[in-house]
Amino acid sequence: MMEVAGQRVIFGTSEDMAAIQDNSVTLFVTSPPYWNLKNYGHSNQIGSSSYDTYLERLARVWDQCFVKATDNAALVVNINSRRHKKVFYPIAFDIARTIRGWRLWDHLIWYIPNALPQPNHYMERLFDNKFESLLVFIKGNVDDYKFSKPRVPQKYLTADPRAHKKNERGRCLGNVIRIPAYRPPNVKELGYHVAAFPEELVALLIHTYSSKGDVVCDPFLGSGTTLKVARVMGRNGIGYELNQDFEPLIRRRIIEPWAVPDWKSLDILHSSTMTPGMSSPRKIQFVRTETDSSKDAVRSQGCLFTESEP
């Protein structure tokens, strides 16, 4: 195990989370390994065997998450279904079916404008895949949750255009999120592929489903993006990574600068904020369900993100 800037990294399989205290994690957010698609550089990696074994091993991870989760925790799984040898595997739906104890709460779509196109000779798909699923699960009673509701500015519409008034609370963000995928610049030097969340996507999830000081865990840490964002947003991050060769990359990623030095900037591009004729996104404001005047504004290259904590 190593600790970097208050973030813990455990090198081992997340099928056994004995190193984490039971009932202590508020949010699990992760992108599990793809099935039969990528080499993550370890002989015991999940996804290199049969499809049924892949789902069974992932189910053991979700079971561990349930034990370590608080009574009002959330689990967010980023995954994509795929074709293999001309057979379609609905991985997202099969994962949802095998997650025990958790309640499926929401299904978000991550639209990836810079997704890699498939070669012209590759005929298993007739259309390029431009999205991945974000499955949101919760533990416990729905009425006990106090999520941060992401909102965008909106006007009340009336029959008389002159009577339009600004909706001060804004409307909820749509469930199709438009954020380019993160391409690590130094992956080639490691000799294997690393798939990574974009920081903006992780930040949206951490903001929505946790509060400052909470424990956030990524069972498949990869390059370390989740812990980097957890550090910036004042969360206590824990990550599991099977391949210890990732250590140099993870260490650099956790502590690398992000946005402006005072950490008041975050760029998030959302498809629902774009309307015909607009040249740039509208400002996005994130407001907690509780009424509170405290604000921690975060901004970057496009939209504004305001995080208010209770």
Tab-separated table of C-alpha atoms in Angstrom:
chain	number	residue	atom	x	y	z
A	1	MET	CA	0.000	0.000	0.000
A	2	MET	CA	1.114	3.571	-0.590
A	3	GLU	CA	-0.280	6.924	0.474
A	4	VAL	CA	0.059	10.028	-1.683
A	5	ALA	CA	-1.269	13.416	-0.561
A	6	GLY	CA	-3.715	11.737	1.805
A	7	GLN	CA	-4.997	9.318	-0.858
A	8	ARG	CA	-4.495	5.581	-0.282
A	9	VAL	CA	-3.541	3.132	-3.023
A	10	ILE	CA	-3.791	-0.596	-2.327
A	11	PHE	CA	-1.993	-2.857	-4.782
A	12	GLY	CA	-4.077	-5.998	-4.987
A	13	THR	CA	-7.412	-7.304	-6.155
A	14	SER	CA	-10.582	-5.500	-5.121
A	15	GLU	CA	-12.228	-8.910	-4.817
A	16	ASP	CA	-10.879	-8.724	-1.252
A	17	MET	CA	-11.230	-5.318	0.441
A	18	ALA	CA	-10.152	-6.378	3.926
A	19	ALA	CA	-7.969	-3.253	4.164
A	20	ILE	CA	-11.071	-1.014	4.219
A	21	GLN	CA	-13.237	-0.625	7.300
A	22	ASP	CA	-16.788	-1.922	6.959
A	23	ASN	CA	-19.548	0.668	6.518
A	24	SER	CA	-17.081	3.486	5.807
A	25	VAL	CA	-17.259	4.369	2.088
A	26	THR	CA	-19.815	6.920	0.862
A	27	LEU	CA	-19.157	6.562	-2.867
A	28	PHE	CA	-17.687	3.915	-5.121
A	29	VAL	CA	-16.963	5.213	-8.611
A	30	THR	CA	-15.146	3.079	-11.134
A	31	SER	CA	-14.702	1.857	-14.673
A	32	PRO	CA	-14.122	-1.914	-14.484
A	33	PRO	CA	-11.862	-3.716	-16.958
A	34	TYR	CA	-13.263	-4.377	-20.399
A	35	TRP	CA	-14.045	-7.985	-21.153
A	36	ASN	CA	-11.694	-9.742	-23.583
A	37	LEU	CA	-10.547	-6.475	-25.105
A	38	LYS	CA	-7.554	-4.919	-23.349
A	39	ASN	CA	-4.372	-6.132	-21.701
A	40	TYR	CA	-3.878	-4.445	-18.342
A	41	GLY	CA	-0.480	-6.001	-17.750
A	42	HIS	CA	-1.320	-8.600	-15.075
A	43	SER	CA	-1.916	-12.349	-15.311
A	44	ASN	CA	-4.771	-12.202	-12.773
A	45	GLN	CA	-6.635	-9.369	-14.443
A	46	ILE	CA	-10.417	-9.517	-14.664
A	47	GLY	CA	-11.675	-9.825	-18.231
A	48	SER	CA	-9.153	-12.225	-19.751
A	49	SER	CA	-11.258	-15.388	-19.278
A	50	SER	CA	-14.812	-16.376	-20.226
A	51	TYR	CA	-17.710	-13.940	-20.138
A	52	ASP	CA	-19.429	-15.764	-17.272
A	53	THR	CA	-16.213	-15.760	-15.233
A	54	TYR	CA	-15.829	-12.051	-15.954
A	55	LEU	CA	-19.279	-11.309	-14.533
A	56	GLU	CA	-18.724	-13.620	-11.541
A	57	ARG	CA	-15.464	-11.926	-10.576
A	58	LEU	CA	-17.008	-8.486	-10.931
A	59	ALA	CA	-19.911	-9.639	-8.749
A	60	ARG	CA	-17.425	-10.457	-5.984
A	61	VAL	CA	-16.127	-6.885	-6.210
A	62	TRP	CA	-19.648	-5.430	-5.968
A	63	ASP	CA	-20.322	-7.659	-2.943
A	64	GLN	CA	-17.213	-6.266	-1.257
A	65	CYS	CA	-18.344	-2.731	-2.062
A	66	PHE	CA	-21.689	-3.403	-0.401
A	67	VAL	CA	-20.030	-4.517	2.846
A	68	LYS	CA	-17.700	-1.510	2.929
A	69	ALA	CA	-20.394	1.024	1.982
A	70	THR	CA	-22.220	3.267	4.419
A	71	ASP	CA	-25.979	2.863	4.727
A	72	ASN	CA	-26.587	5.747	2.305
A	73	ALA	CA	-23.751	5.060	-0.133
A	74	ALA	CA	-23.773	5.111	-3.929
A	75	LEU	CA	-21.992	2.920	-6.468
A	76	VAL	CA	-21.396	4.311	-9.973
A	77	VAL	CA	-20.167	1.899	-12.647
A	78	ASN	CA	-18.925	3.166	-16.010
A	79	ILE	CA	-19.170	0.346	-18.549
A	80	ASN	CA	-19.954	-0.295	-22.185
A	81	SER	CA	-21.590	-3.220	-23.950
A	82	ARG	CA	-19.714	-4.636	-26.932
A	83	ARG	CA	-19.621	-7.103	-29.780
A	84	HIS	CA	-17.244	-10.036	-29.873
A	85	LYS	CA	-17.036	-12.485	-32.767
A	86	LYS	CA	-20.264	-11.042	-34.175
A	87	VAL	CA	-22.188	-11.600	-30.935
A	88	PHE	CA	-23.536	-8.635	-28.958
A	89	TYR	CA	-22.849	-8.777	-25.214
A	90	PRO	CA	-25.087	-6.438	-23.159
A	91	ILE	CA	-22.430	-6.006	-20.480
A	92	ALA	CA	-24.039	-3.012	-18.800
A	93	PHE	CA	-27.320	-4.857	-18.341
A	94	ASP	CA	-25.633	-8.077	-17.214
A	95	ILE	CA	-23.611	-6.180	-14.617
A	96	ALA	CA	-26.798	-4.547	-13.325
A	97	ARG	CA	-28.344	-8.003	-13.048
A	98	THR	CA	-25.426	-9.423	-11.033
A	99	ILE	CA	-25.046	-6.579	-8.513
A	100	ARG	CA	-26.575	-7.870	-5.280
A	101	GLY	CA	-28.015	-5.754	-2.474
A	102	TRP	CA	-27.659	-2.458	-4.307
A	103	ARG	CA	-30.663	-0.747	-5.887
A	104	LEU	CA	-30.387	0.522	-9.458
A	105	TRP	CA	-31.157	4.230	-9.113
A	106	ASP	CA	-30.246	5.866	-12.414
A	107	HIS	CA	-28.728	5.337	-15.845
A	108	LEU	CA	-26.624	8.140	-17.298
A	109	ILE	CA	-25.085	8.291	-20.756
A	110	TRP	CA	-21.551	9.545	-21.232
A	111	TYR	CA	-21.337	10.847	-24.810
A	112	ILE	CA	-17.701	10.772	-25.962
A	113	PRO	CA	-17.184	13.162	-28.901
A	114	ASN	CA	-13.556	12.060	-29.390
A	115	ALA	CA	-14.233	8.313	-29.250
A	116	LEU	CA	-11.887	6.424	-31.552
A	117	PRO	CA	-13.571	5.498	-34.872
A	118	GLN	CA	-13.542	1.889	-35.982
A	119	PRO	CA	-11.597	0.942	-39.138
A	120	ASN	CA	-13.550	0.800	-42.389
A	121	HIS	CA	-12.870	-2.910	-42.743
A	122	TYR	CA	-14.300	-3.684	-39.283
A	123	MET	CA	-17.866	-4.819	-39.925
A	124	GLU	CA	-19.093	-6.077	-36.538
A	125	ARG	CA	-20.666	-2.639	-36.000
A	126	LEU	CA	-22.505	-0.577	-38.590
A	127	PHE	CA	-22.147	2.534	-36.422
A	128	ASP	CA	-19.225	3.886	-34.430
A	129	ASN	CA	-19.812	3.664	-30.699
A	130	LYS	CA	-19.833	7.156	-29.167
A	131	PHE	CA	-21.160	6.531	-25.665
A	132	GLU	CA	-20.737	4.535	-22.482
A	133	SER	CA	-23.169	3.842	-19.662
A	134	LEU	CA	-22.977	5.131	-16.103
A	135	LEU	CA	-25.051	2.866	-13.866
A	136	VAL	CA	-25.894	4.444	-10.508
A	137	PHE	CA	-26.770	2.150	-7.599
A	138	ILE	CA	-27.696	3.116	-4.050
A	139	LYS	CA	-27.715	1.252	-0.758
A	140	GLY	CA	-30.457	1.656	1.815
A	141	ASN	CA	-33.599	3.765	1.906
A	142	VAL	CA	-34.065	6.231	-0.955
A	143	ASP	CA	-35.667	8.750	1.409
A	144	ASP	CA	-32.429	8.990	3.421
A	145	TYR	CA	-30.423	10.430	0.529
A	146	LYS	CA	-29.434	14.058	0.144
A	147	PHE	CA	-27.785	14.238	-3.257
A	148	SER	CA	-26.360	17.376	-4.838
A	149	LYS	CA	-28.675	18.201	-7.733
A	150	PRO	CA	-26.734	19.530	-10.739
A	151	ARG	CA	-28.717	22.374	-12.297
A	152	VAL	CA	-28.403	24.713	-15.274
A	153	PRO	CA	-29.912	28.224	-15.585
A	154	GLN	CA	-33.426	28.313	-16.999
A	155	LYS	CA	-36.276	30.748	-17.477
A	156	TYR	CA	-39.891	30.026	-16.648
A	157	LEU	CA	-41.820	29.896	-19.928
A	158	THR	CA	-45.176	31.660	-20.126
A	159	ALA	CA	-47.664	32.405	-22.899
A	160	ASP	CA	-46.460	35.999	-22.969
A	161	PRO	CA	-42.738	36.181	-23.959
A	162	ARG	CA	-42.479	39.491	-22.107
A	163	ALA	CA	-43.458	37.716	-18.910
A	164	HIS	CA	-40.655	35.149	-18.984
A	165	LYS	CA	-38.914	35.119	-15.646
A	166	LYS	CA	-35.654	33.564	-14.603
A	167	ASN	CA	-35.911	30.300	-12.684
A	168	GLU	CA	-33.487	31.005	-9.847
A	169	ARG	CA	-33.093	27.338	-8.948
A	170	GLY	CA	-32.450	26.308	-12.547
A	171	ARG	CA	-33.389	22.984	-14.077
A	172	CYS	CA	-31.800	19.608	-13.478
A	173	LEU	CA	-28.940	18.585	-15.724
A	174	GLY	CA	-29.874	16.138	-18.465
A	175	ASN	CA	-28.752	12.524	-18.252
A	176	VAL	CA	-26.624	12.676	-21.415
A	177	ILE	CA	-23.227	14.061	-20.447
A	178	ARG	CA	-20.877	15.287	-23.155
A	179	ILE	CA	-17.211	15.131	-22.089
A	180	PRO	CA	-14.201	14.136	-24.224
A	181	ALA	CA	-12.286	11.063	-23.077
A	182	TYR	CA	-8.975	11.600	-21.304
A	183	ARG	CA	-5.919	10.478	-23.282
A	184	PRO	CA	-2.929	10.017	-20.917
A	185	PRO	CA	0.127	11.573	-22.602
A	186	ASN	CA	2.654	9.229	-20.992
A	187	VAL	CA	0.996	5.824	-21.372
A	188	LYS	CA	3.239	4.609	-24.193
A	189	GLU	CA	6.317	4.745	-22.015
A	190	LEU	CA	4.739	2.138	-19.720
A	191	GLY	CA	4.209	-0.324	-22.547
A	192	TYR	CA	0.536	-1.072	-21.939
A	193	HIS	CA	-2.834	0.554	-22.303
A	194	VAL	CA	-4.452	2.585	-19.556
A	195	ALA	CA	-8.095	3.582	-19.889
A	196	ALA	CA	-8.941	6.656	-17.837
A	197	PHE	CA	-11.893	8.737	-16.773
A	198	PRO	CA	-11.788	12.401	-17.698
A	199	GLU	CA	-11.460	14.477	-14.531
A	200	GLU	CA	-14.676	16.368	-15.344
A	201	LEU	CA	-16.770	13.208	-15.293
A	202	VAL	CA	-15.294	11.998	-12.010
A	203	ALA	CA	-15.789	15.457	-10.488
A	204	LEU	CA	-19.470	15.494	-11.455
A	205	LEU	CA	-20.034	12.101	-9.819
A	206	ILE	CA	-18.038	12.908	-6.688
A	207	HIS	CA	-19.893	16.194	-6.290
A	208	THR	CA	-23.322	14.660	-6.789
A	209	TYR	CA	-22.979	11.584	-4.583
A	210	SER	CA	-20.609	12.649	-1.781
A	211	SER	CA	-19.640	15.539	0.499
A	212	LYS	CA	-16.317	16.981	1.580
A	213	GLY	CA	-14.539	14.674	4.017
A	214	ASP	CA	-16.322	11.541	2.748
A	215	VAL	CA	-14.480	8.400	1.687
A	216	VAL	CA	-14.519	7.738	-2.066
A	217	CYS	CA	-13.233	4.424	-3.424
A	218	ASP	CA	-12.292	3.271	-6.922
A	219	PRO	CA	-12.010	-0.563	-7.044
A	220	PHE	CA	-10.246	-0.391	-10.440
A	221	LEU	CA	-7.998	2.626	-10.073
A	222	GLY	CA	-5.955	2.397	-13.273
A	223	SER	CA	-4.052	5.635	-13.829
A	224	GLY	CA	-5.319	7.265	-10.618
A	225	THR	CA	-7.755	9.880	-11.933
A	226	THR	CA	-10.358	9.218	-9.238
A	227	LEU	CA	-7.883	9.851	-6.421
A	228	LYS	CA	-6.574	12.965	-8.143
A	229	VAL	CA	-10.060	14.464	-8.263
A	230	ALA	CA	-10.868	13.231	-4.745
A	231	ARG	CA	-7.829	15.101	-3.444
A	232	VAL	CA	-8.790	18.312	-5.227
A	233	MET	CA	-12.399	18.131	-4.010
A	234	GLY	CA	-11.570	17.407	-0.373
A	235	ARG	CA	-12.516	13.724	-0.280
A	236	ASN	CA	-10.546	10.845	1.234
A	237	GLY	CA	-9.765	8.548	-1.667
A	238	ILE	CA	-8.953	4.844	-1.685
A	239	GLY	CA	-8.037	2.977	-4.846
A	240	TYR	CA	-7.356	-0.667	-5.671
A	241	GLU	CA	-4.968	-1.486	-8.496
A	242	LEU	CA	-3.826	-4.991	-9.369
A	243	ASN	CA	-0.759	-3.992	-11.359
A	244	GLN	CA	1.980	-2.460	-9.211
A	245	ASP	CA	3.793	-1.303	-12.358
A	246	PHE	CA	1.208	1.485	-12.417
A	247	GLU	CA	2.695	2.977	-9.239
A	248	PRO	CA	4.827	5.706	-10.901
A	249	LEU	CA	1.925	6.838	-13.084
A	250	ILE	CA	-0.552	6.831	-10.189
A	251	ARG	CA	1.823	8.750	-7.936
A	252	ARG	CA	2.351	11.450	-10.571
A	253	ARG	CA	-1.315	11.612	-11.478
A	254	ILE	CA	-2.571	12.112	-7.923
A	255	ILE	CA	-0.365	15.122	-7.284
A	256	GLU	CA	-0.255	16.705	-10.735
A	257	PRO	CA	-1.744	20.220	-11.047
A	258	TRP	CA	-5.297	20.478	-12.225
A	259	ALA	CA	-7.071	23.665	-13.348
A	260	VAL	CA	-5.979	26.857	-11.542
A	261	PRO	CA	-3.776	26.878	-8.403
A	262	ASP	CA	-6.650	27.850	-6.087
A	263	TRP	CA	-8.713	24.916	-7.441
A	264	LYS	CA	-11.699	27.110	-8.296
A	265	SER	CA	-11.961	25.908	-11.877
A	266	LEU	CA	-13.503	22.884	-13.516
A	267	ASP	CA	-14.552	22.401	-17.114
A	268	ILE	CA	-17.637	20.327	-17.768
A	269	LEU	CA	-19.313	20.147	-21.167
A	270	HIS	CA	-22.878	18.887	-21.162
A	271	SER	CA	-24.914	18.190	-24.284
A	272	SER	CA	-28.134	19.490	-22.723
A	273	THR	CA	-26.561	22.929	-22.277
A	274	MET	CA	-26.227	23.428	-26.036
A	275	THR	CA	-29.025	24.937	-28.111
A	276	PRO	CA	-29.095	25.687	-31.866
A	277	GLY	CA	-27.041	28.737	-32.710
A	278	MET	CA	-25.012	28.682	-29.506
A	279	SER	CA	-21.247	28.904	-29.962
A	280	SER	CA	-20.333	27.934	-26.408
A	281	PRO	CA	-21.934	26.104	-23.462
A	282	ARG	CA	-24.071	27.909	-20.929
A	283	LYS	CA	-22.899	28.215	-17.375
A	284	ILE	CA	-23.703	25.208	-15.228
A	285	GLN	CA	-24.384	25.546	-11.520
A	286	PHE	CA	-24.407	22.660	-9.079
A	287	VAL	CA	-26.605	23.200	-6.023
A	288	ARG	CA	-27.012	20.867	-3.044
A	289	THR	CA	-30.501	19.815	-2.022
A	290	GLU	CA	-30.019	21.547	1.335
A	291	THR	CA	-30.259	25.345	1.447
A	292	ASP	CA	-26.804	26.740	2.122
A	293	SER	CA	-25.006	29.960	1.354
A	294	SER	CA	-21.492	28.511	1.352
A	295	LYS	CA	-20.023	28.129	-2.136
A	296	ASP	CA	-16.885	26.631	-3.536
A	297	ALA	CA	-16.874	27.738	-7.164
A	298	VAL	CA	-14.950	25.690	-9.644
A	299	ARG	CA	-14.358	26.778	-13.228
A	300	SER	CA	-12.228	25.886	-16.224
A	301	GLN	CA	-12.230	26.353	-19.979
A	302	GLY	CA	-15.956	26.353	-20.723
A	303	CYS	CA	-18.638	26.244	-18.044
A	304	LEU	CA	-19.002	27.245	-14.435
A	305	PHE	CA	-19.495	24.672	-11.699
A	306	THR	CA	-20.446	25.790	-8.179
A	307	GLU	CA	-20.188	23.287	-5.355
A	308	SER	CA	-22.119	24.170	-2.215
A	309	GLU	CA	-21.555	22.043	0.851
A	310	PRO	CA	-23.925	21.626	3.825
